[in-house]
PDB file of C-alpha atoms in Angstrom:
ATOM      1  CA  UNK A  78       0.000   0.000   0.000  1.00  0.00           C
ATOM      2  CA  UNK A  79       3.048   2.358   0.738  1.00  0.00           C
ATOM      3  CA  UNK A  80       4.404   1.753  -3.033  1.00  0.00           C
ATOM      4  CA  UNK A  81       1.295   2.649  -4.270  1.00  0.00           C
ATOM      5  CA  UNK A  82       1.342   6.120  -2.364  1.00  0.00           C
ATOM      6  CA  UNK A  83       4.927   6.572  -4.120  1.00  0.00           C
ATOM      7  CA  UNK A  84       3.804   6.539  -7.854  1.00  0.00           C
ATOM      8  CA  UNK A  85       4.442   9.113  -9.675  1.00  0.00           C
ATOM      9  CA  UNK A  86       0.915  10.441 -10.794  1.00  0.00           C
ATOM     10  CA  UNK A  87       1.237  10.980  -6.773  1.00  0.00           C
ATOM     11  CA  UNK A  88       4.204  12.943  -6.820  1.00  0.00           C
ATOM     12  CA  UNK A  89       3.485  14.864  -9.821  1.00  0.00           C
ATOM     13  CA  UNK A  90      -0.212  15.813  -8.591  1.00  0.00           C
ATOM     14  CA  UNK A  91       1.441  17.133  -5.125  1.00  0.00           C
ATOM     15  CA  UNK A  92       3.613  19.294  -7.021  1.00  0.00           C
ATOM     16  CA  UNK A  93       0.760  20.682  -9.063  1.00  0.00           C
ATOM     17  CA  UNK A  94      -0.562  21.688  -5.995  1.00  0.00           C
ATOM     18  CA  UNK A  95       2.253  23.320  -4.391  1.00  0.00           C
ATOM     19  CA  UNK A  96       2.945  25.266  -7.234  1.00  0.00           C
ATOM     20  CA  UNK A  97      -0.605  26.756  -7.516  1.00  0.00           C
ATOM     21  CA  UNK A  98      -1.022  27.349  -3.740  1.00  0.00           C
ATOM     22  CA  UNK A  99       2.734  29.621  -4.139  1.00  0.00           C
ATOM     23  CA  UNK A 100       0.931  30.961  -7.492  1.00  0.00           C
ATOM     24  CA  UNK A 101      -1.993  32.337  -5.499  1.00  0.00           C
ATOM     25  CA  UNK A 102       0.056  33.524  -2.773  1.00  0.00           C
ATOM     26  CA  UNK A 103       2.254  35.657  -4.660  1.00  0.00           C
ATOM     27  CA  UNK A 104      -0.701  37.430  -6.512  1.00  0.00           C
ATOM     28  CA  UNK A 105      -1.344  40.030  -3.246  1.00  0.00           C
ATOM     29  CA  UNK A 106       0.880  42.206  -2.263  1.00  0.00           C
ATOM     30  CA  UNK A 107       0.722  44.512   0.894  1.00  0.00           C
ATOM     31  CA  UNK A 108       2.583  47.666   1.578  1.00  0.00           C
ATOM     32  CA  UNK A 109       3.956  49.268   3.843  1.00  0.00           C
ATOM     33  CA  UNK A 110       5.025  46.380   6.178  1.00  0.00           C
ATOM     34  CA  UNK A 111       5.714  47.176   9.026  1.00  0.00           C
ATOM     35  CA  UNK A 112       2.740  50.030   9.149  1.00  0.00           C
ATOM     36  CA  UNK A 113       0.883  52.429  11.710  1.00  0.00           C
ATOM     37  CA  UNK A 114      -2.017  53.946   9.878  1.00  0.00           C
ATOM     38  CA  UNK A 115      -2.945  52.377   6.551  1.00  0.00           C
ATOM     39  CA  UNK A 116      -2.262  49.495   4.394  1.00  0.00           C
ATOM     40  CA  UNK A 117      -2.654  49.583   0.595  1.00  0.00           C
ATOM     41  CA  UNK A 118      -3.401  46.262  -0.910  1.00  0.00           C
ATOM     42  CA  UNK A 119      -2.039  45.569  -4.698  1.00  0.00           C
ATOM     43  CA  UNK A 120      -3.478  42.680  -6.584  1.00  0.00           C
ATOM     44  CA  UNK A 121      -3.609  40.867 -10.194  1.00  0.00           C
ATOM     45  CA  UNK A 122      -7.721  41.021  -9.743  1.00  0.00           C
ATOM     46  CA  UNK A 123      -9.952  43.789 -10.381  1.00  0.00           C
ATOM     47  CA  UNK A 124     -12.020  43.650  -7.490  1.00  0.00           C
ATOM     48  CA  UNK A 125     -12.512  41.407  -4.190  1.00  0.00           C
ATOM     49  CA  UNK A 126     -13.337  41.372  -0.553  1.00  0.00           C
ATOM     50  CA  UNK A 127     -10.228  42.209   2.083  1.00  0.00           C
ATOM     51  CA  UNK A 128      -9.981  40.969   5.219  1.00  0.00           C
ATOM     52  CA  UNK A 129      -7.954  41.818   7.887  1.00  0.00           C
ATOM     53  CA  UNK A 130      -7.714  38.601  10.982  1.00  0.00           C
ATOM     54  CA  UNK A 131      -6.342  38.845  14.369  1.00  0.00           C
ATOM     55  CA  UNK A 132      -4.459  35.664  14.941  1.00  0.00           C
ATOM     56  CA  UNK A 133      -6.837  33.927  16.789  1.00  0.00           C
ATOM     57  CA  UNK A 134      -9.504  33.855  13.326  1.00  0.00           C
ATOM     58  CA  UNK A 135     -11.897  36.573  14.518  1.00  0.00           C
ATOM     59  CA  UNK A 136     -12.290  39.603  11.773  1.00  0.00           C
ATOM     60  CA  UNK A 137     -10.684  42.793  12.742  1.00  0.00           C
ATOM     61  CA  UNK A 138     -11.348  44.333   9.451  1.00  0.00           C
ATOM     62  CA  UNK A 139     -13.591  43.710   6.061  1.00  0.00           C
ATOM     63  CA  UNK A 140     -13.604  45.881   3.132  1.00  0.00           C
ATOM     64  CA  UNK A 141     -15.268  45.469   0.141  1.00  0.00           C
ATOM     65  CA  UNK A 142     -12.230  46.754  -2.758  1.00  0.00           C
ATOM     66  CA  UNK A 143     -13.677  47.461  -5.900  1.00  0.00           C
ATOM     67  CA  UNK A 144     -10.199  48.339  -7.405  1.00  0.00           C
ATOM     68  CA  UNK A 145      -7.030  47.769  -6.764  1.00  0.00           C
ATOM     69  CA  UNK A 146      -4.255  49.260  -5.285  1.00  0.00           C
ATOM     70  CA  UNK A 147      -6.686  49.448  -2.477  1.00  0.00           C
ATOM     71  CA  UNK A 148      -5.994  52.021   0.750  1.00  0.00           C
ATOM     72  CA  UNK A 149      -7.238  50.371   4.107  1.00  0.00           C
ATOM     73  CA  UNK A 150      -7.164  52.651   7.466  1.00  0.00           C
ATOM     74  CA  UNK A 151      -6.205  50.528  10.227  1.00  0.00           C
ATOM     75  CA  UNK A 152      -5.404  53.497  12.626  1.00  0.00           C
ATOM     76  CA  UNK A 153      -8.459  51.859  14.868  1.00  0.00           C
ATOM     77  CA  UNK A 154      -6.329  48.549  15.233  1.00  0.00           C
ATOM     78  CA  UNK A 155      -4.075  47.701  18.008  1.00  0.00           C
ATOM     79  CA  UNK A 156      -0.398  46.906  17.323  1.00  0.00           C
ATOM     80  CA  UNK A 157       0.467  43.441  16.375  1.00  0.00           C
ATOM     81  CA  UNK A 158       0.370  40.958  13.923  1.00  0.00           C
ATOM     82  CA  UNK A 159      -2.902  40.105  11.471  1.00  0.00           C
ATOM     83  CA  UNK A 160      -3.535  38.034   8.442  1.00  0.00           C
ATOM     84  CA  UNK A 161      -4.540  39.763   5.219  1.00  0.00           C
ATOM     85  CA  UNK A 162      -7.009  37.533   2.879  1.00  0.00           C
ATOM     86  CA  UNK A 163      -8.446  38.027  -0.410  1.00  0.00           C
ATOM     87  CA  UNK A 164     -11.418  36.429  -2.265  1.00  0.00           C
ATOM     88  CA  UNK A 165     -13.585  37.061  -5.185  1.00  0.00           C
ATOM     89  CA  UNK A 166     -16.253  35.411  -6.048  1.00  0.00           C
ATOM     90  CA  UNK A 167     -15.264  31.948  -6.987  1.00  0.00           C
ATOM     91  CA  UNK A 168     -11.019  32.707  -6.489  1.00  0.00           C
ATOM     92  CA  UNK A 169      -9.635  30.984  -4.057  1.00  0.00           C
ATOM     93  CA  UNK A 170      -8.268  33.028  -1.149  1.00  0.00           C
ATOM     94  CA  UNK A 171      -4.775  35.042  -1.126  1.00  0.00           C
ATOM     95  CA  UNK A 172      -3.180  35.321   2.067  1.00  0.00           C
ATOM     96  CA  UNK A 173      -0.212  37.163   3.492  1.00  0.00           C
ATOM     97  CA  UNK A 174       0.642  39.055   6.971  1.00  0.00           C
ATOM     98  CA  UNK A 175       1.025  42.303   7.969  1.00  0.00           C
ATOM     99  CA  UNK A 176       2.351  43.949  11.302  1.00  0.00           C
ATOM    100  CA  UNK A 177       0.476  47.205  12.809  1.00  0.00           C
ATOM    101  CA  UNK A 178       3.175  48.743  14.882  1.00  0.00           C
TER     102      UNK A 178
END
């Protein structure tokens, strides 16, 4: 049963995946990093929802962007770090971090 798990349609389809999960990741980009009062959010898509997590899952921010670069005032958020994610429609999600200082 191991051998089996070994092939190489295996091995080929698990590096299919990685390669689109580093694709998606790479299409959002967030700047500045380190930042104090805003975040703008660059992306390859035209439109889509941000959010903004604390580490523990619960939303600290959502903004619907209906172009990109996108400005985001997080002057209400207290310092740390959060989780940036973006979706549209159907995409999958794009996530990266950011630190409020």
């Amino acid at each position: 049963m191991l051998r089996s798990l070994r092939s190489k349609p295996v091995a080929i389809a698990l590096i299919g995946l990685m390669t689109i999960t580093t694709a998606g990741l790479a299409a959002i980009k967030v700047a500045p990093k380190p930042t104090t009062d805003s975040v703008t959010i660059h992306s390859e898509m035209v439109r889509g929802e941000v959010t903004l997590r604390h580490p523990d899952g619960t939303i600290a921010i959502r903004r619907d962007c209906v172009r990109f670069p996108c400005k985001i005032d997080i002057s209400s958020l207290k310092r740390g770090d959060y989780d940036v994610t973006l979706t549209n429609g159907d995409e999958s999600q794009k996530m990266v971090g950011l630190y409020k200082e």
